[in-house]
CSV table of C-alpha atoms in Angstrom, one decimal:
chain,number,residue,atom,x,y,z
A,18,MET,CA,-6.5,-94.9,-172.7
A,19,LYS,CA,-7.3,-94.4,-169.1
A,20,VAL,CA,-5.7,-97.2,-166.9
A,21,ILE,CA,-5.4,-97.7,-163.2
A,22,PHE,CA,-1.9,-99.3,-162.3
A,23,ILE,CA,-1.7,-102.1,-159.8
A,24,GLU,CA,1.9,-102.6,-160.2
A,25,GLU,CA,4.6,-99.7,-159.9
A,26,VAL,CA,6.3,-98.9,-163.2
A,27,PRO,CA,9.5,-96.7,-162.6
A,28,ARG,CA,9.4,-93.3,-163.9
A,29,VAL,CA,5.6,-93.7,-164.9
A,30,ALA,CA,3.2,-94.4,-162.2
A,31,LYS,CA,3.1,-95.6,-158.6
A,32,VAL,CA,0.4,-98.4,-157.6
A,33,GLY,CA,-3.1,-97.0,-157.2
A,34,GLN,CA,-2.5,-94.3,-159.5
A,35,LYS,CA,-4.8,-93.3,-162.3
A,36,LYS,CA,-3.3,-92.1,-165.4
A,37,ASN,CA,-4.2,-91.6,-169.5
A,38,VAL,CA,-1.3,-93.3,-171.6
A,39,ALA,CA,-1.0,-94.2,-175.1
A,40,ALA,CA,-3.5,-97.2,-176.5
A,41,GLY,CA,-0.6,-99.0,-177.8
A,42,TYR,CA,1.4,-98.7,-174.5
A,43,ALA,CA,-1.5,-99.9,-172.6
A,44,ARG,CA,-2.5,-102.9,-174.9
A,45,ASN,CA,1.0,-104.2,-175.5
A,46,TYR,CA,2.7,-103.7,-172.4
A,47,LEU,CA,0.8,-102.6,-169.2
A,48,LEU,CA,-2.0,-104.9,-169.8
A,49,PRO,CA,-0.5,-108.3,-170.8
A,50,TYR,CA,2.4,-107.8,-168.0
A,51,GLY,CA,-0.5,-107.2,-165.5
A,52,LEU,CA,1.1,-103.8,-164.4
A,53,ALA,CA,-2.2,-102.1,-165.0
A,54,VAL,CA,-6.1,-102.5,-165.7
A,55,VAL,CA,-8.5,-100.3,-167.6
A,56,GLU,CA,-10.2,-98.1,-165.6
A,57,GLY,CA,-14.0,-98.9,-165.4
A,58,SER,CA,-13.6,-102.4,-166.4
A,59,GLN,CA,-14.7,-105.4,-164.4
A,60,ALA,CA,-10.8,-106.3,-163.6
A,61,ALA,CA,-10.7,-102.7,-162.3
A,62,ARG,CA,-13.5,-103.3,-159.7
A,63,ASP,CA,-12.0,-106.6,-158.8
A,64,ALA,CA,-8.4,-105.0,-158.5
A,65,GLU,CA,-9.4,-102.2,-156.2
A,66,LYS,CA,-9.7,-104.3,-153.1
A,67,GLU,CA,-5.9,-105.6,-153.7
A,68,LEU,CA,-4.8,-102.2,-154.5
A,69,LYS,CA,-5.8,-100.8,-151.2
A,70,LYS,CA,-3.8,-103.6,-149.7
A,71,LYS,CA,-0.9,-103.0,-151.8
A,72,ILE,CA,-0.7,-99.6,-151.3
A,73,LYS,CA,-0.7,-100.0,-147.5
A,74,THR,CA,1.9,-102.4,-147.6
A,75,ARG,CA,3.9,-100.4,-150.0
A,76,GLU,CA,3.4,-97.5,-147.4
A,77,LEU,CA,5.1,-99.6,-144.7
A,78,GLU,CA,7.9,-100.6,-146.9
A,79,ALA,CA,8.4,-97.0,-147.9
A,80,ALA,CA,8.5,-96.0,-144.2
A,81,GLU,CA,11.1,-99.0,-143.6
A,82,LEU,CA,13.3,-97.6,-146.3
A,83,SER,CA,13.2,-94.1,-145.4
A,84,THR,CA,14.4,-95.0,-142.0
A,85,VAL,CA,17.2,-97.1,-143.5
A,86,ALA,CA,17.9,-94.3,-145.9
A,87,GLU,CA,18.3,-92.0,-143.1
A,88,LYS,CA,21.2,-94.2,-141.6
A,89,VAL,CA,22.8,-94.5,-145.1
A,90,GLU,CA,22.6,-90.6,-146.1
A,91,GLY,CA,25.9,-88.9,-145.9
A,92,LEU,CA,27.8,-92.1,-144.9
A,93,GLU,CA,31.6,-92.3,-145.8
A,94,ILE,CA,33.1,-95.8,-146.4
A,95,THR,CA,36.4,-96.8,-147.3
A,96,ILE,CA,37.5,-99.5,-149.4
A,97,ALA,CA,40.9,-101.0,-149.4
A,98,ALA,CA,42.3,-102.5,-152.9
A,99,LYS,CA,45.4,-102.9,-154.6
A,100,VAL,CA,46.6,-100.3,-156.3
A,101,GLY,CA,49.1,-99.9,-159.1
A,102,GLU,CA,51.0,-96.9,-161.0
A,103,LYS,CA,48.9,-93.7,-161.1
A,104,ASP,CA,46.2,-94.9,-158.5
A,105,LYS,CA,44.8,-97.5,-161.0
A,106,LEU,CA,43.2,-100.8,-159.4
A,107,TYR,CA,44.5,-104.2,-160.0
A,108,GLY,CA,40.9,-105.0,-160.1
A,109,SER,CA,37.6,-103.1,-159.6
A,110,VAL,CA,35.4,-101.9,-156.9
A,111,THR,CA,31.8,-103.1,-157.8
A,112,ALA,CA,28.0,-102.4,-156.7
A,113,ALA,CA,28.6,-105.5,-154.5
A,114,ASP,CA,31.9,-104.4,-152.5
A,115,ILE,CA,30.1,-101.0,-152.1
A,116,ALA,CA,26.8,-102.8,-150.8
A,117,GLU,CA,28.7,-104.8,-148.3
A,118,GLU,CA,30.6,-101.9,-146.8
A,119,VAL,CA,27.5,-99.9,-146.6
A,120,SER,CA,25.7,-102.8,-144.8
A,121,LYS,CA,28.7,-103.2,-142.1
A,122,ALA,CA,28.7,-99.2,-141.8
A,123,ALA,CA,25.0,-98.8,-141.3
A,124,GLY,CA,24.1,-101.8,-139.4
A,125,CYS,CA,21.2,-102.8,-141.9
A,126,GLU,CA,21.0,-105.0,-144.9
A,127,VAL,CA,21.6,-103.2,-148.5
A,128,ASP,CA,21.3,-105.2,-151.4
A,129,LYS,CA,23.8,-104.5,-154.2
A,130,LYS,CA,21.0,-103.8,-156.8
A,131,ILE,CA,20.2,-100.9,-155.2
A,132,VAL,CA,23.4,-99.2,-155.7
A,133,ASP,CA,23.6,-97.3,-158.7
A,134,LEU,CA,26.8,-97.4,-159.9
A,135,SER,CA,27.1,-97.0,-163.9
A,136,GLU,CA,30.4,-98.7,-164.2
A,137,PRO,CA,32.8,-100.6,-161.6
A,138,ILE,CA,35.5,-98.1,-160.0
A,139,LYS,CA,38.9,-98.6,-161.5
A,140,LEU,CA,41.0,-95.7,-160.0
A,141,GLY,CA,41.8,-94.9,-156.3
A,142,GLY,CA,40.1,-91.9,-155.2
A,143,SER,CA,37.0,-90.6,-153.7
A,144,TYR,CA,33.4,-91.1,-155.3
A,145,ASP,CA,29.9,-89.9,-154.6
A,146,VAL,CA,27.9,-93.3,-155.3
A,147,PRO,CA,23.9,-92.9,-155.2
A,148,VAL,CA,21.9,-95.4,-153.6
A,149,LYS,CA,18.2,-95.9,-154.9
A,150,PHE,CA,16.0,-97.4,-152.4
A,151,MET,CA,12.8,-96.3,-154.3
A,152,TRP,CA,12.5,-94.7,-157.6
A,153,ASP,CA,11.7,-91.5,-155.6
A,154,LEU,CA,14.1,-92.0,-152.6
A,155,ILE,CA,17.7,-91.7,-153.5
A,156,VAL,CA,20.8,-91.1,-151.1
A,157,THR,CA,24.5,-90.3,-151.7
A,158,VAL,CA,27.2,-92.4,-150.2
A,159,LYS,CA,30.6,-91.2,-150.2
A,160,VAL,CA,33.2,-93.9,-151.4
A,161,ASN,CA,37.0,-93.6,-150.6
A,162,VAL,CA,39.3,-96.0,-152.6
A,163,VAL,CA,42.4,-96.4,-151.0
A,164,SER,CA,45.6,-98.8,-151.6
A,165,ASP,CA,45.7,-101.5,-149.1
A,166,ALA,CA,49.4,-101.8,-149.4
A,167,PRO,CA,51.4,-100.4,-146.2
A,168,PRO,CA,53.1,-97.2,-147.1
A,169,ALA,CA,56.7,-97.6,-148.5
A,170,PRO,CA,59.3,-96.9,-146.1
A,171,GLU,CA,61.3,-93.5,-146.6
A,172,GLU,CA,64.6,-93.8,-148.6
A,173,LYS,CA,67.6,-93.1,-146.6
A,174,LYS,CA,69.4,-90.2,-148.2
A,175,PRO,CA,73.0,-89.8,-148.1
A,176,ARG,CA,74.1,-87.6,-145.2
A,177,ALA,CA,75.6,-84.3,-146.2
A,178,VAL,CA,79.1,-84.1,-145.3
A,179,LYS,CA,80.3,-80.9,-143.6
A,180,GLU,CA,83.4,-79.5,-145.0
A,181,GLU,CA,85.3,-79.8,-141.6
A,182,GLU,CA,84.5,-83.6,-141.7
A,183,ALA,CA,85.5,-83.7,-145.1
A,184,MET,CA,89.0,-82.0,-144.1
A,185,ASP,CA,89.3,-84.5,-141.0
A,186,CYS,CA,88.8,-87.4,-143.3
A,187,LEU,CA,91.3,-86.3,-145.9
A,188,LEU,CA,94.0,-86.0,-142.9
A,189,TYR,CA,93.8,-89.5,-141.8
A,190,THR,CA,93.9,-91.3,-145.1
A,191,SER,CA,96.6,-93.7,-145.7
A,192,PRO,CA,99.2,-93.4,-148.0
A,193,SER,CA,98.6,-94.9,-151.3
A,194,PRO,CA,99.9,-98.1,-152.3
A,195,ARG,CA,102.3,-96.7,-154.7
A,196,ASP,CA,103.9,-94.5,-151.9
A,197,ARG,CA,104.4,-97.9,-150.1
A,198,THR,CA,106.4,-99.5,-152.7
A,199,ARG,CA,108.7,-96.4,-153.6
A,200,SER,CA,109.7,-96.2,-149.9
A,201,ARG,CA,110.5,-100.2,-149.8
A,202,MET,CA,112.8,-100.3,-152.8
A,203,PRO,CA,116.1,-100.4,-151.7
A,204,SER,CA,118.3,-97.1,-153.0
A,205,SER,CA,121.0,-97.4,-154.8
């Protein structure tokens, strides 16, 4: 069945695109949800004017999103989190956390829904996270997850004693208490 798409359907078609789709897909999904109209029908003729407006607005949105994507492309952000043993986080870094940091770094608003994070980050380290502005406009952001705790102070190692210093210590040691008691005892 030949249809004209009046809404964008990810990985299928863009607005205004004409495509031949399965009849069941068109009847059961595209037409009832208002995503497409049958080509050559009265609804298609009525929708053409609206399509032109939608296509223009989509082009403007795409231009805006591409400028934002240029700002975000190759951005490297650092997120500090509580880290336990073996770089395991006490919580997780979510898409909302990443979107907030990207918004701060890029100076423009980035929604958490466009950050394509399959599951939250639970280990410290470096990650490449895709950000999908549109289904054909995807940029990558490098996310570094580090510990927020200050570095632990270095332990003081015992000072190595040189042989000469050890000999000096031995020379100046006081006699043992046992030696003192013998010298105090009266001799008979």
